[in-house]
Every structure is written in structure tokens, then in C-alpha cells.
Amino acid sequence: MTIVGVLALQGDFPEHRAAFAKVVGPNGVQLIRTARELAKVDALVLPGGESTAISELLDKGGLRVALTERIGRGLPVLGTCAGLIVLAQRLETSSGGRDPVSLGALDVTVRRNDYGRQRESFEAPVRVEGLRGPKFPGVFIRAPRILEVGRAVQPFAWRDEEVVGVRAGAIWGLTFHPELSGDSRVAEAFLAENVPGA
Ligand code: GLN
């Protein structure tokens, strides 16, 4: 049976768990806090939240090394919002606060909080390549902006002309929160394309 792990150190991991449970069933989703738990998953979600806190907790819990190794061996990873920031190779300095230490798994440059503060959070339709039906309801909460995309990285989601989703093989990064939209199509596509037998 396929197990989708949701990194549960900080952020909106309960919402991701609920969203993936709709796709793979409640027993197919596990919250991940240790390297031992990580070893059992077929795919991993890095949730939205506070990227600096997530990054610090990766170090505290001794997960960073194990996670970097598994990603290096091809673990499919879906990072949303703060999760994308933690994956991004380059962070352009954001205003205020410390920046997280990246896992360096996705060759993009992002800037945190680039649409402004909490009250500038918004919803907007997103065109996601490969999804059938209407545009995806994009929920953007203190979202980062993707400023540069490396050669091996493909944009696959856009809000108007702006890139809001990228992928490099099985590493997917989104600036929005599909888990808060009630729409399972992104979760389904992530598993269908990256996790054989899911
Ligand atoms: N602003 C947060 C950060 O920089 C990300 C926000 C989110 O995940 N919704 O980490």
C-alpha cells in the first residue's frame, strides 16, 4: 500500500493529511516527525506554515540529513508555500525575519512574503497543466513568489502569466495551498505522475 507522508513539524499538516486522505484513504497518510517514520513513505508533503520554523525543526529533530538523502534517491516531494521555500535552492532576501536553510532540492529562486502581509492574502484561479476541468482555486497566504526557474525545472501552474507552480521530476513546488481548496485534483495528479501504484 502506498503511504503518503506529511511532514508534521509545523504548519498546516492536518489540512494536508485530510486532503490526501480523501485521495488515498485515511490509512494511506502518515504524519512524519522522525527519520524512522520518513523511511516508510513513498512520497512526502512539505506543508505550508512558517518556513524558518520548519527548517529549524528539521535540524532539531535530526531529519534534515535523512530527508536530503531520500530526496537525493528520488523521493517524490510536494512542497506548498513554506514547503516550496524549504525546497528552493535560492532565496532572495525577504523583508524582515530570518530566512530558512533550504534543502536545495529545487533549482528556483523565491522571495518570501512577496505579495505582502497576511491581509494581502488572496484567492485566484490557477491554470494547472494537465488538469481537466475548470481552473484550480488557488489559495495564496503570505505566499512566496517564484523569481527564477532553473533549466531543469518546468513551470506547470500559472496565475495569469505568473508562474505559481514548478516541477523538477518528482519534486513539485507550489506557491499556493491546494490542501485548503477542497479540490483534490493537484494531489491526485501528484500521486498519479510520481508514485507508481498509488
Ligand atoms: N510566509 C511563510 C514563510 O515565509 C509561508 C506562508 C505559507 O506557507 N502560507 O515561510
CSV table of C-alpha atoms and ligand atoms in Angstrom, one decimal:
chain,number,residue,atom,x,y,z
A,1,MET,CA,0.0,0.0,0.0
A,2,THR,CA,1.2,3.5,-0.8
A,3,ILE,CA,2.0,5.7,2.1
A,4,VAL,CA,2.0,9.5,1.7
A,5,GLY,CA,3.9,11.2,4.4
A,6,VAL,CA,3.1,14.7,5.6
A,7,LEU,CA,5.9,16.5,7.4
A,8,ALA,CA,4.3,17.4,10.7
A,9,LEU,CA,6.8,19.7,12.4
A,10,GLN,CA,4.9,23.0,12.0
A,11,GLY,CA,2.2,24.4,9.7
A,12,ASP,CA,-0.9,23.2,8.1
A,13,PHE,CA,-0.1,19.5,8.1
A,14,PRO,CA,-3.6,18.5,9.4
A,15,GLU,CA,-5.2,20.0,6.3
A,16,HIS,CA,-2.8,18.1,4.1
A,17,ARG,CA,-3.5,14.9,5.9
A,18,ALA,CA,-7.2,15.4,5.4
A,19,ALA,CA,-6.8,16.3,1.7
A,20,PHE,CA,-4.6,13.3,0.9
A,21,ALA,CA,-6.9,11.0,3.0
A,22,LYS,CA,-9.6,11.9,0.5
A,23,VAL,CA,-7.4,10.5,-2.3
A,24,VAL,CA,-5.6,7.5,-0.7
A,25,GLY,CA,-7.8,6.8,2.3
A,26,PRO,CA,-7.0,7.6,6.0
A,27,ASN,CA,-4.6,4.7,6.3
A,28,GLY,CA,-2.6,5.9,3.4
A,29,VAL,CA,-1.4,9.1,5.1
A,30,GLN,CA,1.1,9.3,7.9
A,31,LEU,CA,2.3,12.3,9.8
A,32,ILE,CA,6.1,12.3,9.8
A,33,ARG,CA,8.3,13.6,12.6
A,34,THR,CA,11.3,11.3,12.7
A,35,ALA,CA,13.8,9.8,10.3
A,36,ARG,CA,12.4,6.4,11.2
A,37,GLU,CA,8.9,7.4,10.1
A,38,LEU,CA,10.3,9.0,7.0
A,39,ALA,CA,11.9,5.7,5.9
A,40,LYS,CA,8.4,4.2,5.4
A,41,VAL,CA,6.9,6.7,3.0
A,42,ASP,CA,6.5,6.6,-0.8
A,43,ALA,CA,6.0,10.3,-1.2
A,44,LEU,CA,6.3,13.3,1.1
A,45,VAL,CA,4.4,16.6,1.5
A,46,LEU,CA,6.1,19.7,2.9
A,47,PRO,CA,3.2,21.8,4.2
A,48,GLY,CA,2.6,25.5,4.3
A,49,GLY,CA,3.4,27.3,7.5
A,50,GLU,CA,6.5,29.1,8.6
A,51,SER,CA,9.5,28.1,6.6
A,52,THR,CA,12.1,29.3,9.1
A,53,ALA,CA,10.4,27.3,11.9
A,54,ILE,CA,10.1,24.2,9.7
A,55,SER,CA,13.8,24.5,8.7
A,56,GLU,CA,14.9,24.8,12.3
A,57,LEU,CA,12.8,21.9,13.4
A,58,LEU,CA,14.3,19.7,10.7
A,59,ASP,CA,17.7,20.3,12.3
A,60,LYS,CA,16.4,19.8,15.9
A,61,GLY,CA,14.7,16.6,15.1
A,62,GLY,CA,17.7,15.2,13.1
A,63,LEU,CA,15.5,14.9,10.0
A,64,ARG,CA,17.4,17.1,7.6
A,65,VAL,CA,20.1,14.6,6.7
A,66,ALA,CA,17.7,11.7,6.3
A,67,LEU,CA,15.4,13.9,4.2
A,68,THR,CA,18.2,15.2,2.0
A,69,GLU,CA,19.3,11.6,1.4
A,70,ARG,CA,15.8,10.4,0.5
A,71,ILE,CA,15.2,13.3,-1.8
A,72,GLY,CA,18.6,12.5,-3.5
A,73,ARG,CA,17.4,8.9,-4.1
A,74,GLY,CA,14.2,10.2,-5.8
A,75,LEU,CA,11.6,10.5,-3.1
A,76,PRO,CA,8.6,12.4,-4.7
A,77,VAL,CA,8.0,15.6,-2.7
A,78,LEU,CA,5.2,18.1,-2.9
A,79,GLY,CA,6.0,21.4,-1.2
A,80,THR,CA,3.3,24.1,-0.8
A,81,CYS,CA,4.1,27.6,0.1
A,82,ALA,CA,6.5,27.4,3.1
A,83,GLY,CA,7.2,23.9,1.8
A,84,LEU,CA,8.3,25.3,-1.6
A,85,ILE,CA,10.6,27.8,0.3
A,86,VAL,CA,12.2,25.0,2.2
A,87,LEU,CA,12.9,23.2,-1.1
A,88,ALA,CA,14.1,26.2,-3.1
A,89,GLN,CA,17.8,26.4,-3.9
A,90,ARG,CA,18.0,30.2,-3.7
A,91,LEU,CA,16.1,32.7,-1.5
A,92,GLU,CA,16.1,36.3,-2.4
A,93,THR,CA,16.3,38.3,0.8
A,94,SER,CA,12.9,39.0,2.2
A,95,SER,CA,12.0,41.9,4.3
A,96,GLY,CA,12.3,41.1,8.0
A,97,GLY,CA,13.0,37.9,9.9
A,98,ARG,CA,15.5,35.2,9.3
A,99,ASP,CA,15.4,33.1,6.2
A,100,PRO,CA,15.3,29.3,6.4
A,101,VAL,CA,18.1,26.9,5.4
A,102,SER,CA,17.0,25.3,2.2
A,103,LEU,CA,17.1,21.6,1.3
A,104,GLY,CA,18.3,22.8,-2.1
A,105,ALA,CA,16.2,20.3,-3.9
A,106,LEU,CA,14.5,22.6,-6.4
A,107,ASP,CA,16.5,24.9,-8.7
A,108,VAL,CA,14.5,28.0,-8.3
A,109,THR,CA,14.9,31.4,-6.7
A,110,VAL,CA,12.0,32.5,-4.5
A,111,ARG,CA,11.2,35.5,-2.3
A,112,ARG,CA,9.2,35.0,0.8
A,113,ASN,CA,6.0,37.0,1.6
A,114,ASP,CA,6.3,38.7,-1.7
A,115,TYR,CA,2.7,39.7,-2.1
A,116,GLY,CA,2.7,41.4,1.3
A,117,ARG,CA,1.4,40.6,4.7
A,118,GLN,CA,-1.4,38.4,5.9
A,119,ARG,CA,-4.1,40.8,4.9
A,120,GLU,CA,-2.8,40.7,1.3
A,121,SER,CA,-3.6,37.0,1.1
A,122,PHE,CA,-6.0,36.2,-1.7
A,123,GLU,CA,-7.7,33.6,-3.8
A,124,ALA,CA,-7.2,33.4,-7.6
A,125,PRO,CA,-7.8,30.9,-10.3
A,126,VAL,CA,-4.8,29.0,-11.3
A,127,ARG,CA,-4.2,27.2,-14.6
A,128,VAL,CA,-2.5,23.9,-13.9
A,129,GLU,CA,-1.1,22.0,-16.8
A,130,GLY,CA,-2.6,18.5,-17.2
A,131,LEU,CA,-5.7,19.1,-15.0
A,132,ARG,CA,-9.1,18.6,-16.6
A,133,GLY,CA,-12.0,20.9,-15.9
A,134,PRO,CA,-12.1,24.4,-14.6
A,135,LYS,CA,-9.1,26.4,-13.3
A,136,PHE,CA,-7.8,25.4,-9.9
A,137,PRO,CA,-8.9,27.5,-7.0
A,138,GLY,CA,-5.6,28.9,-5.8
A,139,VAL,CA,-5.4,30.0,-2.1
A,140,PHE,CA,-2.4,32.3,-1.6
A,141,ILE,CA,-1.5,33.0,2.0
A,142,ARG,CA,1.6,35.2,2.6
A,143,ALA,CA,2.8,33.5,-0.4
A,144,PRO,CA,6.3,33.5,-1.8
A,145,ARG,CA,6.9,34.5,-5.4
A,146,ILE,CA,9.0,32.4,-7.8
A,147,LEU,CA,11.5,34.8,-9.3
A,148,GLU,CA,13.7,32.5,-11.4
A,149,VAL,CA,13.4,28.9,-12.7
A,150,GLY,CA,16.5,26.8,-13.4
A,151,ARG,CA,16.9,24.9,-16.6
A,152,ALA,CA,15.9,21.5,-15.3
A,153,VAL,CA,12.7,22.9,-13.7
A,154,GLN,CA,9.4,23.1,-15.6
A,155,PRO,CA,6.7,25.7,-14.7
A,156,PHE,CA,3.3,23.9,-14.7
A,157,ALA,CA,0.9,26.3,-12.9
A,158,TRP,CA,0.2,29.9,-13.6
A,159,ARG,CA,-1.9,32.7,-12.1
A,160,ASP,CA,-2.5,34.9,-15.2
A,161,GLU,CA,1.1,35.0,-16.6
A,162,GLU,CA,2.8,34.4,-13.4
A,163,VAL,CA,4.4,31.1,-12.5
A,164,VAL,CA,3.0,29.7,-9.3
A,165,GLY,CA,3.9,26.0,-9.6
A,166,VAL,CA,7.1,24.3,-10.8
A,167,ARG,CA,8.4,20.8,-11.0
A,168,ALA,CA,11.7,19.0,-11.5
A,169,GLY,CA,10.9,15.4,-12.0
A,170,ALA,CA,9.1,14.2,-8.9
A,171,ILE,CA,9.8,17.4,-6.9
A,172,TRP,CA,6.9,19.7,-7.1
A,173,GLY,CA,6.7,23.2,-5.6
A,174,LEU,CA,3.6,25.4,-5.4
A,175,THR,CA,3.2,29.0,-4.0
A,176,PHE,CA,-0.5,28.3,-3.2
A,177,HIS,CA,-2.3,25.8,-0.9
A,178,PRO,CA,-4.2,23.1,-2.8
A,179,GLU,CA,-5.0,21.4,0.6
A,180,LEU,CA,-7.2,24.4,1.5
A,181,SER,CA,-9.2,24.5,-1.7
A,182,GLY,CA,-11.4,21.4,-1.3
A,183,ASP,CA,-10.2,20.4,-4.8
A,184,SER,CA,-8.3,17.1,-4.9
A,185,ARG,CA,-7.0,17.4,-8.5
A,186,VAL,CA,-3.5,18.5,-7.7
A,187,ALA,CA,-3.0,15.8,-5.0
A,188,GLU,CA,-4.3,13.2,-7.4
A,189,ALA,CA,-2.1,14.4,-10.2
A,190,PHE,CA,1.0,14.4,-7.9
A,191,LEU,CA,0.4,10.8,-7.0
A,192,ALA,CA,-0.6,9.6,-10.4
A,193,GLU,CA,2.5,11.0,-12.0
A,194,ASN,CA,5.1,10.3,-9.4
A,195,VAL,CA,4.1,7.3,-7.3
A,196,PRO,CA,3.6,4.1,-9.3
A,197,GLY,CA,0.6,2.1,-8.0
A,198,ALA,CA,-0.8,4.9,-5.9
B,1,GLN,N1,5.2,33.3,4.7
B,1,GLN,C1,5.5,32.0,5.0
B,1,GLN,C2,7.0,31.7,5.0
B,1,GLN,O1,7.7,32.6,4.5
B,1,GLN,C3,4.9,31.0,4.1
B,1,GLN,C4,3.4,31.1,4.2
B,1,GLN,C5,2.6,29.9,3.9
B,1,GLN,O2,3.1,28.8,4.0
B,1,GLN,N2,1.3,30.1,3.8
B,1,GLN,O3,7.5,30.8,5.4
